mmCIF file of C-alpha atoms in Angstrom:
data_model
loop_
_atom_site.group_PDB
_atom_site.id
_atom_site.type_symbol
_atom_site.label_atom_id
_atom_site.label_comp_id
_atom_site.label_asym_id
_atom_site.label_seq_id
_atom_site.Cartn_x
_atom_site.Cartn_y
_atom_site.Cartn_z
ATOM 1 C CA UNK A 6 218.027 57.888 -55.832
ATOM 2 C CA UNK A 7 217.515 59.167 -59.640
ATOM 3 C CA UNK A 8 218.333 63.150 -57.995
ATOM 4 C CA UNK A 9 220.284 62.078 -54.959
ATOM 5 C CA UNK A 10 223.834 61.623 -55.279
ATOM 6 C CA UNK A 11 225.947 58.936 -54.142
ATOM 7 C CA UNK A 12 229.196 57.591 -55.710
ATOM 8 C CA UNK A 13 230.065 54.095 -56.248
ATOM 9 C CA UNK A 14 233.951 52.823 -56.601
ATOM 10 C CA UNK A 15 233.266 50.635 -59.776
ATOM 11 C CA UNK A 16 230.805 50.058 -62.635
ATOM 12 C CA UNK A 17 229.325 46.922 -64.817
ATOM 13 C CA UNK A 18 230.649 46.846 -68.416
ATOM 14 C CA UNK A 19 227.485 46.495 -70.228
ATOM 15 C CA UNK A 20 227.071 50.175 -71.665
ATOM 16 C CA UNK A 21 225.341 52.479 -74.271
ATOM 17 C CA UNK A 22 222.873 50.939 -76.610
ATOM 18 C CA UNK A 23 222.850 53.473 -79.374
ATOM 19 C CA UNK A 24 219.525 54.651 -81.012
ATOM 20 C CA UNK A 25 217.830 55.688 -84.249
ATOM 21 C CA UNK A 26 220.256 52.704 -86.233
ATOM 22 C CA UNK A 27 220.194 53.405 -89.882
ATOM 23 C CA UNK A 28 221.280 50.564 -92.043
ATOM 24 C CA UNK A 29 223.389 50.972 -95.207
ATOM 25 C CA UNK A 30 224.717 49.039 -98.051
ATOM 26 C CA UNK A 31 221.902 46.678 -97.799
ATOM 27 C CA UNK A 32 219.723 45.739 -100.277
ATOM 28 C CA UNK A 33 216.678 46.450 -98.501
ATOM 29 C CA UNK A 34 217.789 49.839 -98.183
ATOM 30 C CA UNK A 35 219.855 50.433 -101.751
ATOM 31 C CA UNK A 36 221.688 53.158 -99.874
ATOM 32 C CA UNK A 37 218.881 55.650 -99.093
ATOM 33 C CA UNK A 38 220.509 56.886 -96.102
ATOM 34 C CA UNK A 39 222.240 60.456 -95.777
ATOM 35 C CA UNK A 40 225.657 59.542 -96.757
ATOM 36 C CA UNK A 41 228.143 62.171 -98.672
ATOM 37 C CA UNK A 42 229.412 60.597 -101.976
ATOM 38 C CA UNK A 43 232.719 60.299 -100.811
ATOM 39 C CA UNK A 44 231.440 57.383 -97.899
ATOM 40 C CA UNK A 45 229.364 56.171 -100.421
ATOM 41 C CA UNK A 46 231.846 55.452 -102.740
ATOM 42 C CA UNK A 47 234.431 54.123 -100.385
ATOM 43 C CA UNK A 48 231.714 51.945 -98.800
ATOM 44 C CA UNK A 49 231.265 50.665 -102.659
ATOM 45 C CA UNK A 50 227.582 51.532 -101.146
ATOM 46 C CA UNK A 51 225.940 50.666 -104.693
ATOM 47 C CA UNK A 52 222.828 48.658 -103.284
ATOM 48 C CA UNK A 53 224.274 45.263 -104.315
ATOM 49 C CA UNK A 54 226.654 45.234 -101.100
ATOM 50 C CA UNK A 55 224.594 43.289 -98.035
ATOM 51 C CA UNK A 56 227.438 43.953 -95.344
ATOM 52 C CA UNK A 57 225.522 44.511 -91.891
ATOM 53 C CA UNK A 58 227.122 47.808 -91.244
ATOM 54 C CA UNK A 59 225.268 50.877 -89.628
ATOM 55 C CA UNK A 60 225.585 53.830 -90.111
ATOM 56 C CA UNK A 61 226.542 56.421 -86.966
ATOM 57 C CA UNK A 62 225.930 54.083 -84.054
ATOM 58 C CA UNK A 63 228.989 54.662 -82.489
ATOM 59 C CA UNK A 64 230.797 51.414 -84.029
ATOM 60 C CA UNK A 65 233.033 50.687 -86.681
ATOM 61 C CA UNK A 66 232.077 48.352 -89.058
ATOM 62 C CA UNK A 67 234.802 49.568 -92.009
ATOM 63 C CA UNK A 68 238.213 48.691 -91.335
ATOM 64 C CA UNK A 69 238.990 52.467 -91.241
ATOM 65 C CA UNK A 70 235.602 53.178 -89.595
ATOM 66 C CA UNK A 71 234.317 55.242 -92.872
ATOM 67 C CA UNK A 72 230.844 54.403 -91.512
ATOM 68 C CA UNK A 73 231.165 56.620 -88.776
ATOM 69 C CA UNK A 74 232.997 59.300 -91.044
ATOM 70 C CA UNK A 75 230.043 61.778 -91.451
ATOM 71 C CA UNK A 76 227.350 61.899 -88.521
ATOM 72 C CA UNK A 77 224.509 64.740 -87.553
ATOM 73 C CA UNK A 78 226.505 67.458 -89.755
ATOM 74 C CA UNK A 79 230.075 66.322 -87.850
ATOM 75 C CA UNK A 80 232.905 65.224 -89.461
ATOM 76 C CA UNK A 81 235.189 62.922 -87.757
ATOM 77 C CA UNK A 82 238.459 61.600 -88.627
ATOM 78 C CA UNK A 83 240.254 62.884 -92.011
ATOM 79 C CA UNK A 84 238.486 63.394 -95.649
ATOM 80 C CA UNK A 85 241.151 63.438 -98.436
ATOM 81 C CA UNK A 86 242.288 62.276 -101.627
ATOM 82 C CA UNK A 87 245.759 60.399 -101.811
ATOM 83 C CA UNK A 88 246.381 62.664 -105.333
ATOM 84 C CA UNK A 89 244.519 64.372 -107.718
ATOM 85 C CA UNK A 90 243.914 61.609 -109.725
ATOM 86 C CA UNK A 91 243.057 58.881 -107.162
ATOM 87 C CA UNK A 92 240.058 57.877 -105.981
ATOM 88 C CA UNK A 93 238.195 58.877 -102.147
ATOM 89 C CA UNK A 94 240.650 57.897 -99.144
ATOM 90 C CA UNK A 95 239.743 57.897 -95.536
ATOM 91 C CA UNK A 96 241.605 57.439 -92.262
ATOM 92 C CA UNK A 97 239.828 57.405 -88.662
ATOM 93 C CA UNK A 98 240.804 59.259 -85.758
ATOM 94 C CA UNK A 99 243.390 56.634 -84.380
ATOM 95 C CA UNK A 100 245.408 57.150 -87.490
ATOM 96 C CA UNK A 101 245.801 60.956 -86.762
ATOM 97 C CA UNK A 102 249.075 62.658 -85.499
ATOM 98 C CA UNK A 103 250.509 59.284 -85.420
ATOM 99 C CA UNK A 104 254.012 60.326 -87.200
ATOM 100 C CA UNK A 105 252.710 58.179 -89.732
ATOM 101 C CA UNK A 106 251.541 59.996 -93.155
ATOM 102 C CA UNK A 107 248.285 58.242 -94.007
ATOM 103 C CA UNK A 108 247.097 60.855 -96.980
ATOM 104 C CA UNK A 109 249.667 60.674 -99.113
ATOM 105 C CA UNK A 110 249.337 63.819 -100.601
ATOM 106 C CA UNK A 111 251.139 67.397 -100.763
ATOM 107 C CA UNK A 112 248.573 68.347 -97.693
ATOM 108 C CA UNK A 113 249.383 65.199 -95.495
ATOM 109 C CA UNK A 114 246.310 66.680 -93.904
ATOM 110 C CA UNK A 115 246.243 63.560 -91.459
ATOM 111 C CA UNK A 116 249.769 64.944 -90.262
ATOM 112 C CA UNK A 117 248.735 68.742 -90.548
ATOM 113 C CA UNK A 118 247.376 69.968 -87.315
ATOM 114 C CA UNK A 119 249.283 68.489 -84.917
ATOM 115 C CA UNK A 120 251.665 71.232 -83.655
ATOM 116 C CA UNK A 121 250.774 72.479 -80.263
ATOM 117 C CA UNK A 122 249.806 75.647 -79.768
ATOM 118 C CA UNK A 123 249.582 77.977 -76.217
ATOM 119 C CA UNK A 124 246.186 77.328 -76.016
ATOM 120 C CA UNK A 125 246.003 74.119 -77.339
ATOM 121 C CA UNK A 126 243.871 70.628 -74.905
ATOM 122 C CA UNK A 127 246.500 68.228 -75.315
ATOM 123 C CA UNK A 128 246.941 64.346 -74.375
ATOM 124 C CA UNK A 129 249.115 61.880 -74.522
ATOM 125 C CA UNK A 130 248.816 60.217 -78.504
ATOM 126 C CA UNK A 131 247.063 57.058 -78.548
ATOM 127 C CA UNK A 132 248.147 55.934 -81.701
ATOM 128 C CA UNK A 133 252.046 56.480 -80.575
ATOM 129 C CA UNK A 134 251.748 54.564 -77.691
ATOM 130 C CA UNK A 135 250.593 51.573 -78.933
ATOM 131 C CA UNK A 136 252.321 51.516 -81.976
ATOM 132 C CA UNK A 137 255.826 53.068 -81.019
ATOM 133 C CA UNK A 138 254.909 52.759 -76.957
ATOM 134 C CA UNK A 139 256.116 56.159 -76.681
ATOM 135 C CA UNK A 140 254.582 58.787 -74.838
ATOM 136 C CA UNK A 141 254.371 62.127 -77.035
ATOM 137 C CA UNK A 142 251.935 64.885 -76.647
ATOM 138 C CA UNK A 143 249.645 65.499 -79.352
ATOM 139 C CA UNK A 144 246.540 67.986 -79.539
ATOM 140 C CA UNK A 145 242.877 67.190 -79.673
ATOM 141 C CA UNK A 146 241.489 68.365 -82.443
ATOM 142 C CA UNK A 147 237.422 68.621 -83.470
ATOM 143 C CA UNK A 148 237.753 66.004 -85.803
ATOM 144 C CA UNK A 149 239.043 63.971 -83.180
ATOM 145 C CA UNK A 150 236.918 64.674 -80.340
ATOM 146 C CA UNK A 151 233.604 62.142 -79.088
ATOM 147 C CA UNK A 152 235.002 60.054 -82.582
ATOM 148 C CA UNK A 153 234.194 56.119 -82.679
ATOM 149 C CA UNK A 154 236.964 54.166 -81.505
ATOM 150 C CA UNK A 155 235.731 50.525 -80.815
ATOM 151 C CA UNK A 156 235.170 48.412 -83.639
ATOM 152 C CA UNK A 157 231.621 46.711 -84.332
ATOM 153 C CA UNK A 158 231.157 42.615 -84.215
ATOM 154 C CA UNK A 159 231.583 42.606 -88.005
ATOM 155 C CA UNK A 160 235.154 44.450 -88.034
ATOM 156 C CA UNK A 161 237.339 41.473 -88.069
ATOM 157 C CA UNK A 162 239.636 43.445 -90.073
ATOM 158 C CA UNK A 163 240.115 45.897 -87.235
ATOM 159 C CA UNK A 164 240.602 43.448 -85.052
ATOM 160 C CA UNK A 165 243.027 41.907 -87.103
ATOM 161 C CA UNK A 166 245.079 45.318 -87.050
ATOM 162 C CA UNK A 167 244.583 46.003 -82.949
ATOM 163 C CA UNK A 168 243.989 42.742 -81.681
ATOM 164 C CA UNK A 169 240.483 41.215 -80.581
ATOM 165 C CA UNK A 170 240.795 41.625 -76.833
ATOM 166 C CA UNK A 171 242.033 45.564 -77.495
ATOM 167 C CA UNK A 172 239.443 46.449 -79.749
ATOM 168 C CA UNK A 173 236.605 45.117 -77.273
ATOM 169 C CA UNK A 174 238.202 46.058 -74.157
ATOM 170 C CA UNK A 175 240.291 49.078 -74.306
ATOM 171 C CA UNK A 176 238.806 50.422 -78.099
ATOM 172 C CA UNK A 177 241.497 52.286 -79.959
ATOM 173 C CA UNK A 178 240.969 55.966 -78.861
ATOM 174 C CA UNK A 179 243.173 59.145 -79.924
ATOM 175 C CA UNK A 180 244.281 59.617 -76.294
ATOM 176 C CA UNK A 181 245.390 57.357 -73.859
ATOM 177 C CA UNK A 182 243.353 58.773 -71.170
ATOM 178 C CA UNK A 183 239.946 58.829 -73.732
ATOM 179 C CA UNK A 184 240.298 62.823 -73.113
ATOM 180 C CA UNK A 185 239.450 62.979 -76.824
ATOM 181 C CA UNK A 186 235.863 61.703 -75.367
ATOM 182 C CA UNK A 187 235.226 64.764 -73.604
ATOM 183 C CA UNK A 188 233.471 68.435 -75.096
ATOM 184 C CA UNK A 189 231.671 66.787 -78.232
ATOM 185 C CA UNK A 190 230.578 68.552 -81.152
ATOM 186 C CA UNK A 191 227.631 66.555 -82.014
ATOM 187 C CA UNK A 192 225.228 67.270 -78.996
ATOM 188 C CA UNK A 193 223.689 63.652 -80.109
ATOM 189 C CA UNK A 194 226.804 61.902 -78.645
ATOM 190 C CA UNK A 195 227.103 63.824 -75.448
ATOM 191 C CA UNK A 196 225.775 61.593 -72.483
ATOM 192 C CA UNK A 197 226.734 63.752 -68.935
ATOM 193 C CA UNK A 198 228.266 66.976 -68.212
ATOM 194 C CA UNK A 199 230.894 67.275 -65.586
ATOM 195 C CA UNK A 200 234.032 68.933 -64.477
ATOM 196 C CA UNK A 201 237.116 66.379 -65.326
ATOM 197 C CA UNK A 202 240.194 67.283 -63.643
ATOM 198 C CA UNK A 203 242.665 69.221 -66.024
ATOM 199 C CA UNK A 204 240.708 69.709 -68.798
ATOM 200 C CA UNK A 205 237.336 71.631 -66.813
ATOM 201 C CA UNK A 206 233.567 71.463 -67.198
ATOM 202 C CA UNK A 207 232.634 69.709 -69.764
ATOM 203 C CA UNK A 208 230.524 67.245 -71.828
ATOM 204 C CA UNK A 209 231.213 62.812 -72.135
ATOM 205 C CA UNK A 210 230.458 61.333 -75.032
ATOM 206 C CA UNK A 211 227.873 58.505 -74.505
ATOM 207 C CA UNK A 212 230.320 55.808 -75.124
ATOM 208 C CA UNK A 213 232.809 56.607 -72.076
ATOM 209 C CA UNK A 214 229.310 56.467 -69.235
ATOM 210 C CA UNK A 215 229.125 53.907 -66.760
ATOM 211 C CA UNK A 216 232.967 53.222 -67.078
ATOM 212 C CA UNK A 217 233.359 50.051 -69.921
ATOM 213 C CA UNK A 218 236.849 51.556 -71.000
ATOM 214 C CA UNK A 219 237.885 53.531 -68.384
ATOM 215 C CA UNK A 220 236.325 54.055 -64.536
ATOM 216 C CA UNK A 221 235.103 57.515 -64.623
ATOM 217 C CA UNK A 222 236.349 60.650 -66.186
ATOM 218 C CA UNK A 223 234.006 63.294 -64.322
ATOM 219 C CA UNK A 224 235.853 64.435 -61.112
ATOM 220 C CA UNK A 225 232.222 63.502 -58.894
ATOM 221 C CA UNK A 226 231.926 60.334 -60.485
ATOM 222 C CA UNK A 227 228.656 61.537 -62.719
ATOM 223 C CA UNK A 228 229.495 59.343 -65.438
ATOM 224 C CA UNK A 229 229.629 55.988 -63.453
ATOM 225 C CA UNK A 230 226.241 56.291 -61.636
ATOM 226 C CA UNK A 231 224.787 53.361 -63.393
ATOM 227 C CA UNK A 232 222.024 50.792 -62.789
ATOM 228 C CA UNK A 233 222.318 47.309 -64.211
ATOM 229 C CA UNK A 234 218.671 46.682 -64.576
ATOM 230 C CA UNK A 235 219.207 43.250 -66.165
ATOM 231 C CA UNK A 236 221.887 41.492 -65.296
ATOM 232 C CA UNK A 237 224.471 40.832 -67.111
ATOM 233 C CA UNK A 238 222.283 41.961 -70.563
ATOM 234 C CA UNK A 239 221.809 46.195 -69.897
ATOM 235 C CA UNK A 240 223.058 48.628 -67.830
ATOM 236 C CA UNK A 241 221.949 52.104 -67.864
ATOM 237 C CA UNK A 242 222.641 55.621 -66.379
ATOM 238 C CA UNK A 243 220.460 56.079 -63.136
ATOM 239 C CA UNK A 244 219.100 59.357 -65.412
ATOM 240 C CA UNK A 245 217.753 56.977 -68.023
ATOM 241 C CA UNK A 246 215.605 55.368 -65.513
ATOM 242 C CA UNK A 247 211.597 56.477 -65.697
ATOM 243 C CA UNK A 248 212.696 59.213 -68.362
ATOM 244 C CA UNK A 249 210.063 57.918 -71.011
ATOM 245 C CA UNK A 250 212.505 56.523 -73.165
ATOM 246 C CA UNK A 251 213.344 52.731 -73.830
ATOM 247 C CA UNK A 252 216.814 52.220 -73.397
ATOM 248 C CA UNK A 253 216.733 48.176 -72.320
ATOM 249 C CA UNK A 254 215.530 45.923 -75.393
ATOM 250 C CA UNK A 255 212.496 44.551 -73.214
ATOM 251 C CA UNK A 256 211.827 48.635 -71.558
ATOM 252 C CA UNK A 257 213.289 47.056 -67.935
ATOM 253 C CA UNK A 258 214.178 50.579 -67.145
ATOM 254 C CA UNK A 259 210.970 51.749 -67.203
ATOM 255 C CA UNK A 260 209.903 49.288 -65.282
ATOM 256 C CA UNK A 261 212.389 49.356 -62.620
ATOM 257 C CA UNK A 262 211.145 49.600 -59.002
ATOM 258 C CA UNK A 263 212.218 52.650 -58.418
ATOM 259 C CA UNK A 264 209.478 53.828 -61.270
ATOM 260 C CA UNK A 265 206.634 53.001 -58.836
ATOM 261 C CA UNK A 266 208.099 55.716 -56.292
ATOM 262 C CA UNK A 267 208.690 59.266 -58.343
ATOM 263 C CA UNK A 268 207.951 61.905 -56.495
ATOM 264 C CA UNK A 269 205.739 64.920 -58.338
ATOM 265 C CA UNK A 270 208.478 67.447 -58.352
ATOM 266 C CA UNK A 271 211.000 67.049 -61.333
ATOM 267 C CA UNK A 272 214.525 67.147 -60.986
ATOM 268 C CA UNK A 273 216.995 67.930 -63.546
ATOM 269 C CA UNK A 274 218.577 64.725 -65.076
ATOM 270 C CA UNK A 275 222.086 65.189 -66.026
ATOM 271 C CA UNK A 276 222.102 62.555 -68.701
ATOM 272 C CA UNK A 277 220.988 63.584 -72.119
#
């Protein structure tokens, strides 16, 4: 079954358990990590802060997701400065092309890029619709695109902003239709490859597989062919079973049944 194909109508919930966490603002750690000044300094990331954030797992822990501003060389989400003599400002993906000027500078770089263009990959704005439930057309941009847009247990800020039951169950994406999800930068949040209808072949980010916030986006399903090895606790891509790699807390999925019963001849596994 891990090279066969069959596709199922609908997927568990439990999905991507992110790897290689990194810890910041801890005391343990006194802010070690990789982090430009800029997060630093917004984080107030000066060793005496013990918030439980992590750094690039996918989650937002800051209110404007700042921990998930700078991650494998990619910058997601806008940088800027609200004048020359202010301090570091930051606003995450969901804040972008909203109509709503969020750097309040000469730039409003937040607003700057959001004319479409003839070649422009457009969706419908996900910030518009749930603030102004309006449907306008906005283009995805790189510093949009595979960006975190669910907020981490910690954020009760966020959820104060989006609501509790939108921020676990929908997330807050930049389109409506988690397009924005799809042809990712960093290759370290890419989980399948696929064609998805109207926008071609293309890469998922990790977050979108086995269909948590939206039942499939690859046009053959690809994306949804998931296991749940323990129930109710961790669900994985059929790829990530027997590939080596611990992706269960306990290693269930290599141990699954179907690890007993590999063939010799190695197929090419379409998750990352």
């Amino acid at each position: 079954l891990l090279c066969r194909f069959k596709r199922h109508d609908s997927a568990d919930t439990e999905t991507f358990q992110p790897q290689n966490r990194m810890r910041i603002c801890s005391k343990a750690e006194r802010c070690t990590v990789t982090l430009k000044q800029e997060q630093k300094d917004y984080l107030k990331c000066d060793g005496n802060n013990t918030n439980p954030w992590v750094l690039c797992d996918v989650q937002c822990d800051d209110i404007n997701c700042a921990d998930e501003s700078h991650c494998n060389g990619v910058d997601y989400g806008i940088h800027c400065f609200k004048d020359k003599n202010s301090k570091y400002f930051y606003t995450g993906a969901w804040n972008i092309c909203d109509g709503i000027t969020d750097c309040p500078n000469i730039a409003k770089t937040d607003e700057r890029y959001c004319d479409i263009g003839p070649d422009s990959l457009t969706c419908i704005s996900g910030p518009r619709k749930r603030k102004f439930d309006v449907e306008v057309r906005v283009p995805i941009l790189k510093f949009t695109r595979c960006a975190a847009f669910v907020a981490s247990p910690h954020n009760y800020m966020m959820y104060t902003q989006f609501g509790r039951g939108e921020s676990l169950e929908n997330g807050v994406p930049y389109c409506t239709n988690y397009a924005d999800q799809t042809n990712c930068t960093d290759p370290e949040r890419v989980g399948v490859s696929c064609f998805v209808p109207g926008y071609g072949y293309s890469t998922i980010a990790k977050s979108m597989v086995c269909g948590q916030f939206r039942k499939g986006l690859c046009q053959d399903g690809m994306d949804i062919e998931c296991v749940e090895v323990v129930r109710g606790i961790c669900t994985v891509h059929k790829h990530q079973l027997c590939d080596k790699v611990q992706d269960c807390k306990g290693g269930e999925d290599e141990k699954h049944s179907v690890c007993s019963n590999l063939a010799a001849k190695v197929c090419y596994r379409n998750y990352r």
